[in-house]
Amino acid sequence: MNKDSKPSWYDELSKQPFGRPQWSIEQQGSDLLRSFSHPIRTGRKIRRLSIQLASLTLLTSLIIVIVVLTRPGENTNNIGIREDQSWNAHNDYSINGVVQWEVFPGGDHLIAGKPAGARWLINKPIAELLDHKVKIVAYHQDTGMVLEELPEMIITEHTAIEINRLVVSVGGAVTKTQFVSEMAMPLAGKWLFQMELDGAPFGEVVLNVQDGE
């Protein structure tokens, strides 16, 4: 059969039905992938948004905690300071008028940001204090900042020495145990130094620190 002898309906067989592209397995697969990819992308966006919201909530909570802990002058009563604590400057701790211990910073004045060193003297012979633990914590009045002036230390003949000091009030020499700390306060203002002996509070002193500028 030649071309001229073909009937008119023969040419219609090569045309696409309904004016649409020919259907194929490849096309069906592509259509299915497109239909599924949209909810997948939406799910991923929702998960990313949830993670971002959770991170933002955590960051906000952390900022609130930091602000509360560092708010000037409002948190000192929560860190070992009594509500009736006096912030008058004094360098010794006494019970019924008897000095229990005292501190002598180095230099004429304590200046913020400059190490001065300090000598701490407990009014007991070293033999009575051997193997006991001592610790000193410092509290800043205005900001509530807390520092370990002296991390917990075991009193031994290597960490402390025994000295005799003349005390006018008792009319003679008193045997004391002395140890030292760095004492480099970062902020100007009043600092309260609380001593602990074997984990129990053992009095406090208050020192003024001058501005370094």
CSV table of C-alpha atoms in Angstrom, one decimal:
chain,number,residue,atom,x,y,z
A,1,MET,CA,0.0,0.0,0.0
A,2,ASN,CA,1.6,3.3,-1.0
A,3,LYS,CA,1.1,6.6,0.7
A,4,ASP,CA,-1.5,7.9,-1.8
A,5,SER,CA,-3.6,4.8,-1.4
A,6,LYS,CA,-3.9,5.1,2.5
A,7,PRO,CA,-7.3,6.0,3.8
A,8,SER,CA,-7.8,9.4,5.5
A,9,TRP,CA,-8.2,7.9,8.9
A,10,TYR,CA,-4.7,6.4,8.7
A,11,ASP,CA,-2.9,9.7,9.4
A,12,GLU,CA,-5.1,10.2,12.5
A,13,LEU,CA,-3.4,7.3,14.2
A,14,SER,CA,-0.1,9.2,14.6
A,15,LYS,CA,-1.7,12.1,16.3
A,16,GLN,CA,-1.8,12.4,20.2
A,17,PRO,CA,-5.3,11.8,21.6
A,18,PHE,CA,-7.1,14.7,23.2
A,19,GLY,CA,-4.3,17.1,22.3
A,20,ARG,CA,-2.1,15.9,25.3
A,21,PRO,CA,1.5,14.5,25.3
A,22,GLN,CA,1.9,10.8,25.2
A,23,TRP,CA,1.7,9.1,28.6
A,24,SER,CA,4.8,7.2,29.7
A,25,ILE,CA,6.0,5.5,32.9
A,26,GLU,CA,8.8,8.1,33.2
A,27,GLN,CA,6.2,10.9,33.2
A,28,GLN,CA,4.0,9.1,35.8
A,29,GLY,CA,7.0,8.7,38.1
A,30,SER,CA,7.9,12.3,37.7
A,31,ASP,CA,4.4,13.4,38.5
A,32,LEU,CA,4.3,11.2,41.6
A,33,LEU,CA,7.6,12.6,42.9
A,34,ARG,CA,6.4,16.1,42.5
A,35,SER,CA,3.2,15.3,44.4
A,36,PHE,CA,5.1,13.8,47.3
A,37,SER,CA,7.9,16.3,47.4
A,38,HIS,CA,5.6,19.2,48.3
A,39,PRO,CA,4.4,17.7,51.7
A,40,ILE,CA,8.0,16.6,52.4
A,41,ARG,CA,9.3,20.1,51.9
A,42,THR,CA,6.5,21.5,54.1
A,43,GLY,CA,7.3,19.0,56.8
A,44,ARG,CA,11.0,20.0,56.8
A,45,LYS,CA,10.1,23.7,57.0
A,46,ILE,CA,7.8,22.9,60.0
A,47,ARG,CA,10.6,21.0,61.7
A,48,ARG,CA,13.1,23.7,61.1
A,49,LEU,CA,10.7,26.3,62.4
A,50,SER,CA,10.1,24.2,65.6
A,51,ILE,CA,13.8,23.9,66.2
A,52,GLN,CA,14.3,27.6,65.8
A,53,LEU,CA,11.5,28.4,68.2
A,54,ALA,CA,12.8,26.0,70.8
A,55,SER,CA,16.3,27.5,70.5
A,56,LEU,CA,14.9,31.0,70.8
A,57,THR,CA,12.9,30.0,73.9
A,58,LEU,CA,16.0,28.4,75.5
A,59,LEU,CA,18.1,31.5,74.7
A,60,THR,CA,15.4,33.8,76.2
A,61,SER,CA,15.3,31.7,79.4
A,62,LEU,CA,19.1,31.8,79.7
A,63,ILE,CA,19.1,35.6,79.3
A,64,ILE,CA,16.5,35.9,82.1
A,65,VAL,CA,18.5,33.8,84.4
A,66,ILE,CA,21.7,35.8,83.8
A,67,VAL,CA,19.9,39.1,84.4
A,68,VAL,CA,18.4,37.8,87.7
A,69,LEU,CA,21.7,36.5,88.9
A,70,THR,CA,23.7,39.6,88.1
A,71,ARG,CA,21.1,42.3,89.1
A,72,PRO,CA,23.0,44.8,91.3
A,73,GLY,CA,22.5,44.5,95.0
A,74,GLU,CA,19.5,42.1,94.9
A,75,ASN,CA,20.9,38.6,95.1
A,76,THR,CA,23.5,39.0,97.9
A,77,ASN,CA,21.0,37.6,100.5
A,78,ASN,CA,20.8,34.4,98.5
A,79,ILE,CA,24.5,33.6,98.6
A,80,GLY,CA,25.3,33.3,102.3
A,81,ILE,CA,24.9,36.9,103.4
A,82,ARG,CA,22.6,37.6,106.3
A,83,GLU,CA,19.9,40.1,105.9
A,84,ASP,CA,21.2,42.1,108.9
A,85,GLN,CA,24.8,41.9,107.7
A,86,SER,CA,26.7,45.1,108.3
A,87,TRP,CA,28.7,46.4,105.4
A,88,ASN,CA,30.8,48.7,107.6
A,89,ALA,CA,34.5,48.3,106.8
A,90,HIS,CA,36.4,46.2,109.3
A,91,ASN,CA,39.4,43.9,109.0
A,92,ASP,CA,38.8,41.5,111.9
A,93,TYR,CA,36.2,39.2,113.2
A,94,SER,CA,35.5,39.1,116.9
A,95,ILE,CA,33.3,37.2,119.3
A,96,ASN,CA,32.4,38.9,122.6
A,97,GLY,CA,35.2,41.4,121.9
A,98,VAL,CA,37.8,38.7,121.4
A,99,VAL,CA,39.4,38.8,117.9
A,100,GLN,CA,39.1,35.4,116.2
A,101,TRP,CA,40.9,36.2,113.0
A,102,GLU,CA,42.0,39.2,110.9
A,103,VAL,CA,43.2,40.2,107.5
A,104,PHE,CA,45.9,42.6,106.3
A,105,PRO,CA,45.9,43.4,102.6
A,106,GLY,CA,49.2,44.4,101.0
A,107,GLY,CA,49.9,48.0,100.1
A,108,ASP,CA,48.3,51.2,101.4
A,109,HIS,CA,45.0,50.7,99.5
A,110,LEU,CA,43.2,48.0,97.7
A,111,ILE,CA,42.8,49.0,94.0
A,112,ALA,CA,40.4,47.3,91.6
A,113,GLY,CA,42.2,45.1,89.1
A,114,LYS,CA,45.6,45.2,90.8
A,115,PRO,CA,46.8,42.1,92.8
A,116,ALA,CA,47.7,43.2,96.4
A,117,GLY,CA,48.0,40.0,98.3
A,118,ALA,CA,46.7,39.5,101.8
A,119,ARG,CA,47.8,37.9,105.1
A,120,TRP,CA,45.1,36.0,107.0
A,121,LEU,CA,45.8,35.4,110.7
A,122,ILE,CA,43.7,33.0,112.9
A,123,ASN,CA,44.2,33.5,116.6
A,124,LYS,CA,45.2,29.9,117.3
A,125,PRO,CA,48.4,28.0,117.3
A,126,ILE,CA,49.0,26.0,114.1
A,127,ALA,CA,48.9,22.8,116.1
A,128,GLU,CA,45.2,23.3,116.8
A,129,LEU,CA,44.5,23.9,113.1
A,130,LEU,CA,46.6,21.2,111.4
A,131,ASP,CA,44.6,19.2,108.9
A,132,HIS,CA,41.6,21.5,109.2
A,133,LYS,CA,40.1,22.9,106.0
A,134,VAL,CA,39.9,26.7,105.4
A,135,LYS,CA,38.1,28.6,102.6
A,136,ILE,CA,37.4,32.3,102.0
A,137,VAL,CA,34.6,33.5,99.7
A,138,ALA,CA,34.2,37.2,98.6
A,139,TYR,CA,30.9,38.9,97.9
A,140,HIS,CA,30.6,42.3,96.1
A,141,GLN,CA,28.0,44.6,97.7
A,142,ASP,CA,26.8,46.4,94.5
A,143,THR,CA,26.6,43.6,92.0
A,144,GLY,CA,26.4,40.4,94.1
A,145,MET,CA,29.4,39.0,92.3
A,146,VAL,CA,30.9,36.0,94.2
A,147,LEU,CA,34.6,35.0,94.1
A,148,GLU,CA,36.6,32.4,95.8
A,149,GLU,CA,39.4,34.4,97.4
A,150,LEU,CA,40.9,31.3,98.8
A,151,PRO,CA,39.8,27.9,97.5
A,152,GLU,CA,39.4,25.3,100.1
A,153,MET,CA,42.9,24.5,101.6
A,154,ILE,CA,44.1,22.0,104.1
A,155,ILE,CA,46.1,23.8,106.8
A,156,THR,CA,49.5,22.2,107.1
A,157,GLU,CA,53.0,23.3,108.0
A,158,HIS,CA,53.5,23.9,104.2
A,159,THR,CA,50.5,26.0,103.6
A,160,ALA,CA,50.6,28.1,106.8
A,161,ILE,CA,53.0,29.3,109.4
A,162,GLU,CA,52.9,30.1,113.1
A,163,ILE,CA,53.8,33.6,114.2
A,164,ASN,CA,53.8,35.5,117.5
A,165,ARG,CA,52.3,39.0,117.5
A,166,LEU,CA,52.4,41.5,120.3
A,167,VAL,CA,48.8,42.4,121.2
A,168,VAL,CA,48.5,45.5,123.4
A,169,SER,CA,45.1,44.6,124.7
A,170,VAL,CA,46.3,41.3,126.2
A,171,GLY,CA,49.6,42.7,127.3
A,172,GLY,CA,51.8,40.3,125.5
A,173,ALA,CA,52.4,38.1,122.5
A,174,VAL,CA,49.6,36.0,120.9
A,175,THR,CA,50.3,32.9,118.8
A,176,LYS,CA,48.6,33.0,115.4
A,177,THR,CA,48.4,30.9,112.3
A,178,GLN,CA,49.1,32.8,109.1
A,179,PHE,CA,48.4,32.0,105.5
A,180,VAL,CA,48.1,34.1,102.4
A,181,SER,CA,46.0,34.8,99.3
A,182,GLU,CA,46.4,36.8,96.1
A,183,MET,CA,43.5,39.3,96.7
A,184,ALA,CA,43.0,40.8,93.3
A,185,MET,CA,39.5,42.2,93.4
A,186,PRO,CA,38.1,43.0,89.9
A,187,LEU,CA,35.6,45.7,91.0
A,188,ALA,CA,35.7,48.8,93.2
A,189,GLY,CA,33.4,49.1,96.2
A,190,LYS,CA,32.8,47.1,99.3
A,191,TRP,CA,33.7,43.4,99.4
A,192,LEU,CA,32.7,41.0,102.2
A,193,PHE,CA,35.0,38.1,102.9
A,194,GLN,CA,33.5,35.2,104.6
A,195,MET,CA,35.8,32.5,106.1
A,196,GLU,CA,34.7,28.9,106.4
A,197,LEU,CA,36.5,26.4,108.7
A,198,ASP,CA,35.7,22.7,107.8
A,199,GLY,CA,32.7,23.9,105.8
A,200,ALA,CA,31.1,25.9,108.6
A,201,PRO,CA,30.9,29.7,108.6
A,202,PHE,CA,33.6,31.3,110.7
A,203,GLY,CA,32.9,35.1,110.5
A,204,GLU,CA,33.5,37.8,108.0
A,205,VAL,CA,35.2,41.1,107.3
A,206,VAL,CA,34.5,44.0,104.9
A,207,LEU,CA,37.1,45.8,102.9
A,208,ASN,CA,36.9,48.8,100.7
A,209,VAL,CA,38.4,48.6,97.2
A,210,GLN,CA,39.2,51.8,95.3
A,211,ASP,CA,38.6,52.4,91.6
A,212,GLY,CA,41.7,51.8,89.5
A,213,GLU,CA,41.0,54.6,87.1
